[in-house]
Amino acid sequence: MGLEFFKKYLFLQFFQEISVLMYEAGLEAGIELDSASSMTNYNEYMRTFYKQSAKVPNSPYPNLKQAPSPNVLDITPITPPFPDKNGYLVQFGPMPFASDAIRVGGGTTLHWLGTTPRMLPNDFRLTEKYGIEINQPDSKGKAPINWPIDYETLRPYYEMAEFEIGVSGDVSKQEYPIDESTEEYYGNYVFPMEEIPQSYMDQKIIDGLSGMSVQLNFQKIPLLMVPSPQGRNSVPNPKYGKTKIIKAEPTHAGYKLALDGSEKEEYKALGSVWNPYMGERCEGNASCVPICPVQAKYNALKTLKKALYKVNENDNLKRNPHIEIQAQSVVYKLSVDQENHDRISKIHIRKYASREKTAFVEEAVDTSDSIVILAANAFENPKILLNSKYTVNENGQKVQKTVANRSDQVGRNLMDHMVMLTWGLFPEPVYPYRGPGSTTNISSFRDGSFRSEFSAWISPLDNWGWSWPTISPSSDVAEFLNDGLFGAELKEALTHRLSRQVLFHFEIEQLPNPNNRVTINDQYMDVLGIPRPVIHYELTDYEKRAMEQAKLASDQMFEKLGIEDFTTYNATDPNTFLYNNVRYSYNGAGHIVGTHRMGSNPEDSVTDSYCKAWDHPNLYIVGAGNMTTLGTSNPTLTLSAFTIRSVESILNDLQTQLKN
């Protein structure tokens, strides 16, 4: 997704002077964005989704042998020292990494939920605020984990990302969870579109929890029920004004991006890729994960199409001649020119002809005079870097190195939100599945002094009944059939249960941990002879203690609401553990971050704050892997913001190259 943002803004500045070549590992059909082809391909995704018995995030999309994707259905228990090799990821554990991603045009934005909260100011300074430090590799002691940028620096780029994505929400209701924060979190600002209405179920829960505080760790925490900002279309906000462009202006310090509101047209919701009048409003299908039927939810193909096609003087779309996309092309390593300041001199690609054939054509592309941008996900970026080996002479000895890895941080600090689910039956019908997957979050636990002892978390109210934890309604039908119900009795039993199902989920922050990492091993290769990601992953007491506290919070809220608790965690779950003799299970949030972290020191980070590799002057590495810490927000908005910011540095580098 980061690359989609990069391409668009790059073209705006040097449209007549440079060319951009993009490689896409997925199928050609996934990036055919003319109206007929894109509609045909997306409808094929929909048909696949309808036919799948398990409606998991990747279910609508092709899982290619040549560009495989991790899938939650592949997760099995790990028995160290033997890895779980069942799926694309080779998982050594000791705990499973429980999230997936998809390698198609548009990437995981096709199946993200679409929730777009910003990170909080304190998320950028956990060491400064709460004294949190993390272990360094190889027992080198503790290290701080503050970001190289602060919230105020990133705030204008958040606004740019919210424009590009098309965020719906009410700024005035985005309450900061602690009193001592003095920052203007949003300032004098409105989202591009008005708030998505909170569901009937959410309103019943909000009414039932009104005025309640939760007792945690000798501290009473008032509940804040916040309508979630979302990257899906609603009614354009008249206070937002005209549509905007993100414009780069030269300054004495180099290029600076800003939102330019001088356009003539009012802001309009951006509809589907194939028809701008389809998907202009969320239709409440509740299938945001894994697929929005009308593309009312943002996906990166929308940005890509704006980069590929321009409106000419006759209001017709004209193909941008300065961008070329080559699909079915898997980048697997980079070469370094040690005689030219360690510039990336080649990228190496394996191209396959079709999804049925595993034969490939090898290609090496000269990038000596180009800027190279890795914009894959936090599994694939480190995999490519670790597979890019070169030899240097140090003190008369030959030493093997890997690209961008002076700090030994490439692949390390893999993070995800651990999702703990709790579910039960409301005392009256609340009718889930009305509207998108979630419209409200409990933000009370996103920040506070407790973070010195255990993780923060955010608690979305899910609008999917028990479908996630129990595969409802199929499991309910099976249960009642086994009980001998059929006909009117079966219908009545299902109506009574399904209309009252509620699901809370707790997205628990994970701290960076150098032992949680992506590596490669020549024993584990895909069909193109490219290494698969090898995952080492563990949980610490800091995260486990948060799950314990979150369950206590859930128990108190369920009691106040009169919810009959059906939550169970089983020893047979692949992602389960005991903590203080109590069993917990977690799921993945799909928030794969941290494997090429940004920082202010090349000795403990991979890139600077503009996502530029410390070790190579023409290499940028962008995506969620740059995130220094995770916070409690869904990462897409934040990665989009700092990716947009990286364009300033890219433009400055390009200008220098063009002058030379």
JSON list of N, CA and C in Angstrom, two decimals, residues 542-588:
[
{"chain": "A", "resi": 542, "resn": "TYR", "atom": "N", "xyz": [4.50, -9.08, 29.90]},
{"chain": "A", "resi": 542, "resn": "TYR", "atom": "CA", "xyz": [3.91, -7.75, 29.71]},
{"chain": "A", "resi": 542, "resn": "TYR", "atom": "C", "xyz": [2.61, -7.87, 28.92]},
{"chain": "A", "resi": 543, "resn": "GLU", "atom": "N", "xyz": [2.61, -8.67, 27.87]},
{"chain": "A", "resi": 543, "resn": "GLU", "atom": "CA", "xyz": [1.40, -8.86, 27.06]},
{"chain": "A", "resi": 543, "resn": "GLU", "atom": "C", "xyz": [0.40, -9.80, 27.75]},
{"chain": "A", "resi": 544, "resn": "LYS", "atom": "N", "xyz": [0.92, -10.87, 28.37]},
{"chain": "A", "resi": 544, "resn": "LYS", "atom": "CA", "xyz": [0.03, -11.82, 29.03]},
{"chain": "A", "resi": 544, "resn": "LYS", "atom": "C", "xyz": [-0.71, -11.17, 30.19]},
{"chain": "A", "resi": 545, "resn": "ARG", "atom": "N", "xyz": [-0.03, -10.30, 30.91]},
{"chain": "A", "resi": 545, "resn": "ARG", "atom": "CA", "xyz": [-0.67, -9.61, 32.02]},
{"chain": "A", "resi": 545, "resn": "ARG", "atom": "C", "xyz": [-1.80, -8.72, 31.51]},
{"chain": "A", "resi": 546, "resn": "ALA", "atom": "N", "xyz": [-1.61, -8.14, 30.34]},
{"chain": "A", "resi": 546, "resn": "ALA", "atom": "CA", "xyz": [-2.67, -7.30, 29.75]},
{"chain": "A", "resi": 546, "resn": "ALA", "atom": "C", "xyz": [-3.89, -8.14, 29.40]},
{"chain": "A", "resi": 547, "resn": "MET", "atom": "N", "xyz": [-3.67, -9.37, 28.90]},
{"chain": "A", "resi": 547, "resn": "MET", "atom": "CA", "xyz": [-4.82, -10.23, 28.60]},
{"chain": "A", "resi": 547, "resn": "MET", "atom": "C", "xyz": [-5.58, -10.56, 29.87]},
{"chain": "A", "resi": 548, "resn": "GLU", "atom": "N", "xyz": [-4.86, -10.80, 30.95]},
{"chain": "A", "resi": 548, "resn": "GLU", "atom": "CA", "xyz": [-5.50, -11.05, 32.24]},
{"chain": "A", "resi": 548, "resn": "GLU", "atom": "C", "xyz": [-6.35, -9.86, 32.65]},
{"chain": "A", "resi": 549, "resn": "GLN", "atom": "N", "xyz": [-5.80, -8.65, 32.52]},
{"chain": "A", "resi": 549, "resn": "GLN", "atom": "CA", "xyz": [-6.54, -7.45, 32.89]},
{"chain": "A", "resi": 549, "resn": "GLN", "atom": "C", "xyz": [-7.72, -7.20, 31.95]},
{"chain": "A", "resi": 550, "resn": "ALA", "atom": "N", "xyz": [-7.53, -7.47, 30.67]},
{"chain": "A", "resi": 550, "resn": "ALA", "atom": "CA", "xyz": [-8.62, -7.27, 29.70]},
{"chain": "A", "resi": 550, "resn": "ALA", "atom": "C", "xyz": [-9.79, -8.21, 29.99]},
{"chain": "A", "resi": 551, "resn": "LYS", "atom": "N", "xyz": [-9.48, -9.44, 30.40]},
{"chain": "A", "resi": 551, "resn": "LYS", "atom": "CA", "xyz": [-10.57, -10.37, 30.74]},
{"chain": "A", "resi": 551, "resn": "LYS", "atom": "C", "xyz": [-11.32, -9.89, 31.98]},
{"chain": "A", "resi": 552, "resn": "LEU", "atom": "N", "xyz": [-10.60, -9.31, 32.94]},
{"chain": "A", "resi": 552, "resn": "LEU", "atom": "CA", "xyz": [-11.27, -8.74, 34.11]},
{"chain": "A", "resi": 552, "resn": "LEU", "atom": "C", "xyz": [-12.20, -7.60, 33.68]},
{"chain": "A", "resi": 553, "resn": "ALA", "atom": "N", "xyz": [-11.74, -6.77, 32.75]},
{"chain": "A", "resi": 553, "resn": "ALA", "atom": "CA", "xyz": [-12.58, -5.68, 32.25]},
{"chain": "A", "resi": 553, "resn": "ALA", "atom": "C", "xyz": [-13.81, -6.24, 31.55]},
{"chain": "A", "resi": 554, "resn": "SER", "atom": "N", "xyz": [-13.62, -7.27, 30.74]},
{"chain": "A", "resi": 554, "resn": "SER", "atom": "CA", "xyz": [-14.74, -7.88, 30.04]},
{"chain": "A", "resi": 554, "resn": "SER", "atom": "C", "xyz": [-15.76, -8.45, 31.03]},
{"chain": "A", "resi": 555, "resn": "ASP", "atom": "N", "xyz": [-15.28, -9.12, 32.05]},
{"chain": "A", "resi": 555, "resn": "ASP", "atom": "CA", "xyz": [-16.19, -9.71, 33.05]},
{"chain": "A", "resi": 555, "resn": "ASP", "atom": "C", "xyz": [-17.05, -8.63, 33.69]},
{"chain": "A", "resi": 556, "resn": "GLN", "atom": "N", "xyz": [-16.45, -7.50, 34.03]},
{"chain": "A", "resi": 556, "resn": "GLN", "atom": "CA", "xyz": [-17.20, -6.42, 34.67]},
{"chain": "A", "resi": 556, "resn": "GLN", "atom": "C", "xyz": [-18.23, -5.82, 33.72]},
{"chain": "A", "resi": 557, "resn": "MET", "atom": "N", "xyz": [-17.86, -5.65, 32.45]},
{"chain": "A", "resi": 557, "resn": "MET", "atom": "CA", "xyz": [-18.80, -5.08, 31.48]},
{"chain": "A", "resi": 557, "resn": "MET", "atom": "C", "xyz": [-19.93, -6.05, 31.19]},
{"chain": "A", "resi": 558, "resn": "PHE", "atom": "N", "xyz": [-19.61, -7.33, 31.05]},
{"chain": "A", "resi": 558, "resn": "PHE", "atom": "CA", "xyz": [-20.65, -8.33, 30.80]},
{"chain": "A", "resi": 558, "resn": "PHE", "atom": "C", "xyz": [-21.64, -8.36, 31.97]},
{"chain": "A", "resi": 559, "resn": "GLU", "atom": "N", "xyz": [-21.13, -8.29, 33.19]},
{"chain": "A", "resi": 559, "resn": "GLU", "atom": "CA", "xyz": [-22.02, -8.32, 34.36]},
{"chain": "A", "resi": 559, "resn": "GLU", "atom": "C", "xyz": [-22.94, -7.11, 34.36]},
{"chain": "A", "resi": 560, "resn": "LYS", "atom": "N", "xyz": [-22.39, -5.94, 34.07]},
{"chain": "A", "resi": 560, "resn": "LYS", "atom": "CA", "xyz": [-23.20, -4.72, 34.06]},
{"chain": "A", "resi": 560, "resn": "LYS", "atom": "C", "xyz": [-24.28, -4.78, 32.99]},
{"chain": "A", "resi": 561, "resn": "LEU", "atom": "N", "xyz": [-23.97, -5.38, 31.84]},
{"chain": "A", "resi": 561, "resn": "LEU", "atom": "CA", "xyz": [-24.92, -5.45, 30.73]},
{"chain": "A", "resi": 561, "resn": "LEU", "atom": "C", "xyz": [-25.88, -6.63, 30.83]},
{"chain": "A", "resi": 562, "resn": "GLY", "atom": "N", "xyz": [-25.64, -7.52, 31.77]},
{"chain": "A", "resi": 562, "resn": "GLY", "atom": "CA", "xyz": [-26.47, -8.72, 31.87]},
{"chain": "A", "resi": 562, "resn": "GLY", "atom": "C", "xyz": [-26.21, -9.73, 30.78]},
{"chain": "A", "resi": 563, "resn": "ILE", "atom": "N", "xyz": [-25.00, -9.73, 30.22]},
{"chain": "A", "resi": 563, "resn": "ILE", "atom": "CA", "xyz": [-24.64, -10.66, 29.15]},
{"chain": "A", "resi": 563, "resn": "ILE", "atom": "C", "xyz": [-24.29, -12.02, 29.74]},
{"chain": "A", "resi": 564, "resn": "GLU", "atom": "N", "xyz": [-24.89, -13.06, 29.20]},
{"chain": "A", "resi": 564, "resn": "GLU", "atom": "CA", "xyz": [-24.54, -14.42, 29.58]},
{"chain": "A", "resi": 564, "resn": "GLU", "atom": "C", "xyz": [-23.25, -14.80, 28.85]},
{"chain": "A", "resi": 565, "resn": "ASP", "atom": "N", "xyz": [-22.19, -15.07, 29.60]},
{"chain": "A", "resi": 565, "resn": "ASP", "atom": "CA", "xyz": [-20.85, -15.26, 29.02]},
{"chain": "A", "resi": 565, "resn": "ASP", "atom": "C", "xyz": [-20.70, -16.68, 28.49]},
{"chain": "A", "resi": 566, "resn": "PHE", "atom": "N", "xyz": [-20.38, -16.80, 27.20]},
{"chain": "A", "resi": 566, "resn": "PHE", "atom": "CA", "xyz": [-20.13, -18.09, 26.58]},
{"chain": "A", "resi": 566, "resn": "PHE", "atom": "C", "xyz": [-18.65, -18.28, 26.22]},
{"chain": "A", "resi": 567, "resn": "THR", "atom": "N", "xyz": [-17.80, -17.37, 26.68]},
{"chain": "A", "resi": 567, "resn": "THR", "atom": "CA", "xyz": [-16.38, -17.40, 26.31]},
{"chain": "A", "resi": 567, "resn": "THR", "atom": "C", "xyz": [-15.71, -18.67, 26.83]},
{"chain": "A", "resi": 568, "resn": "THR", "atom": "N", "xyz": [-15.01, -19.36, 25.94]},
{"chain": "A", "resi": 568, "resn": "THR", "atom": "CA", "xyz": [-14.21, -20.52, 26.33]},
{"chain": "A", "resi": 568, "resn": "THR", "atom": "C", "xyz": [-12.90, -20.50, 25.55]},
{"chain": "A", "resi": 569, "resn": "TYR", "atom": "N", "xyz": [-11.80, -20.84, 26.23]},
{"chain": "A", "resi": 569, "resn": "TYR", "atom": "CA", "xyz": [-10.50, -20.99, 25.59]},
{"chain": "A", "resi": 569, "resn": "TYR", "atom": "C", "xyz": [-10.05, -22.43, 25.82]},
{"chain": "A", "resi": 570, "resn": "ASN", "atom": "N", "xyz": [-9.70, -23.10, 24.74]},
{"chain": "A", "resi": 570, "resn": "ASN", "atom": "CA", "xyz": [-9.45, -24.54, 24.80]},
{"chain": "A", "resi": 570, "resn": "ASN", "atom": "C", "xyz": [-7.97, -24.86, 24.69]},
{"chain": "A", "resi": 571, "resn": "ALA", "atom": "N", "xyz": [-7.58, -25.92, 25.37]},
{"chain": "A", "resi": 571, "resn": "ALA", "atom": "CA", "xyz": [-6.19, -26.37, 25.32]},
{"chain": "A", "resi": 571, "resn": "ALA", "atom": "C", "xyz": [-5.78, -26.82, 23.93]},
{"chain": "A", "resi": 572, "resn": "THR", "atom": "N", "xyz": [-6.75, -27.15, 23.09]},
{"chain": "A", "resi": 572, "resn": "THR", "atom": "CA", "xyz": [-6.45, -27.60, 21.72]},
{"chain": "A", "resi": 572, "resn": "THR", "atom": "C", "xyz": [-6.25, -26.43, 20.75]},
{"chain": "A", "resi": 573, "resn": "ASP", "atom": "N", "xyz": [-6.54, -25.20, 21.18]},
{"chain": "A", "resi": 573, "resn": "ASP", "atom": "CA", "xyz": [-6.30, -24.05, 20.31]},
{"chain": "A", "resi": 573, "resn": "ASP", "atom": "C", "xyz": [-4.81, -23.95, 20.01]},
{"chain": "A", "resi": 574, "resn": "PRO", "atom": "N", "xyz": [-4.42, -23.64, 18.77]},
{"chain": "A", "resi": 574, "resn": "PRO", "atom": "CA", "xyz": [-2.99, -23.55, 18.47]},
{"chain": "A", "resi": 574, "resn": "PRO", "atom": "C", "xyz": [-2.32, -22.36, 19.15]},
{"chain": "A", "resi": 575, "resn": "ASN", "atom": "N", "xyz": [-3.10, -21.34, 19.46]},
{"chain": "A", "resi": 575, "resn": "ASN", "atom": "CA", "xyz": [-2.54, -20.10, 20.01]},
{"chain": "A", "resi": 575, "resn": "ASN", "atom": "C", "xyz": [-3.09, -19.85, 21.42]},
{"chain": "A", "resi": 576, "resn": "THR", "atom": "N", "xyz": [-2.77, -20.75, 22.31]},
{"chain": "A", "resi": 576, "resn": "THR", "atom": "CA", "xyz": [-3.28, -20.67, 23.68]},
{"chain": "A", "resi": 576, "resn": "THR", "atom": "C", "xyz": [-2.14, -20.80, 24.67]},
{"chain": "A", "resi": 577, "resn": "PHE", "atom": "N", "xyz": [-2.36, -20.30, 25.88]},
{"chain": "A", "resi": 577, "resn": "PHE", "atom": "CA", "xyz": [-1.33, -20.40, 26.92]},
{"chain": "A", "resi": 577, "resn": "PHE", "atom": "C", "xyz": [-2.00, -20.28, 28.29]},
{"chain": "A", "resi": 578, "resn": "LEU", "atom": "N", "xyz": [-1.26, -20.67, 29.31]},
{"chain": "A", "resi": 578, "resn": "LEU", "atom": "CA", "xyz": [-1.69, -20.50, 30.69]},
{"chain": "A", "resi": 578, "resn": "LEU", "atom": "C", "xyz": [-0.92, -19.34, 31.31]},
{"chain": "A", "resi": 579, "resn": "TYR", "atom": "N", "xyz": [-1.65, -18.50, 32.04]},
{"chain": "A", "resi": 579, "resn": "TYR", "atom": "CA", "xyz": [-1.00, -17.42, 32.79]},
{"chain": "A", "resi": 579, "resn": "TYR", "atom": "C", "xyz": [-1.66, -17.34, 34.15]},
{"chain": "A", "resi": 580, "resn": "ASN", "atom": "N", "xyz": [-0.87, -17.47, 35.20]},
{"chain": "A", "resi": 580, "resn": "ASN", "atom": "CA", "xyz": [-1.40, -17.55, 36.56]},
{"chain": "A", "resi": 580, "resn": "ASN", "atom": "C", "xyz": [-2.48, -18.63, 36.67]},
{"chain": "A", "resi": 581, "resn": "ASN", "atom": "N", "xyz": [-2.20, -19.76, 36.01]},
{"chain": "A", "resi": 581, "resn": "ASN", "atom": "CA", "xyz": [-3.06, -20.95, 36.03]},
{"chain": "A", "resi": 581, "resn": "ASN", "atom": "C", "xyz": [-4.43, -20.73, 35.37]},
{"chain": "A", "resi": 582, "resn": "VAL", "atom": "N", "xyz": [-4.55, -19.70, 34.56]},
{"chain": "A", "resi": 582, "resn": "VAL", "atom": "CA", "xyz": [-5.79, -19.44, 33.82]},
{"chain": "A", "resi": 582, "resn": "VAL", "atom": "C", "xyz": [-5.46, -19.50, 32.33]},
{"chain": "A", "resi": 583, "resn": "ARG", "atom": "N", "xyz": [-6.34, -20.14, 31.56]},
{"chain": "A", "resi": 583, "resn": "ARG", "atom": "CA", "xyz": [-6.09, -20.29, 30.12]},
{"chain": "A", "resi": 583, "resn": "ARG", "atom": "C", "xyz": [-6.62, -19.09, 29.35]},
{"chain": "A", "resi": 584, "resn": "TYR", "atom": "N", "xyz": [-5.83, -18.67, 28.38]},
{"chain": "A", "resi": 584, "resn": "TYR", "atom": "CA", "xyz": [-6.21, -17.60, 27.45]},
{"chain": "A", "resi": 584, "resn": "TYR", "atom": "C", "xyz": [-5.86, -18.05, 26.04]},
{"chain": "A", "resi": 585, "resn": "SER", "atom": "N", "xyz": [-6.62, -17.55, 25.07]},
{"chain": "A", "resi": 585, "resn": "SER", "atom": "CA", "xyz": [-6.29, -17.77, 23.66]},
{"chain": "A", "resi": 585, "resn": "SER", "atom": "C", "xyz": [-6.30, -16.42, 22.96]},
{"chain": "A", "resi": 586, "resn": "TYR", "atom": "N", "xyz": [-5.51, -16.31, 21.91]},
{"chain": "A", "resi": 586, "resn": "TYR", "atom": "CA", "xyz": [-5.44, -15.06, 21.17]},
{"chain": "A", "resi": 586, "resn": "TYR", "atom": "C", "xyz": [-5.55, -15.35, 19.68]},
{"chain": "A", "resi": 587, "resn": "ASN", "atom": "N", "xyz": [-5.95, -14.34, 18.94]},
{"chain": "A", "resi": 587, "resn": "ASN", "atom": "CA", "xyz": [-5.97, -14.38, 17.48]},
{"chain": "A", "resi": 587, "resn": "ASN", "atom": "C", "xyz": [-5.07, -13.27, 16.96]},
{"chain": "A", "resi": 588, "resn": "GLY", "atom": "N", "xyz": [-4.80, -13.30, 15.67]},
{"chain": "A", "resi": 588, "resn": "GLY", "atom": "CA", "xyz": [-4.05, -12.21, 15.06]},
{"chain": "A", "resi": 588, "resn": "GLY", "atom": "C", "xyz": [-4.99, -11.12, 14.59]}
]
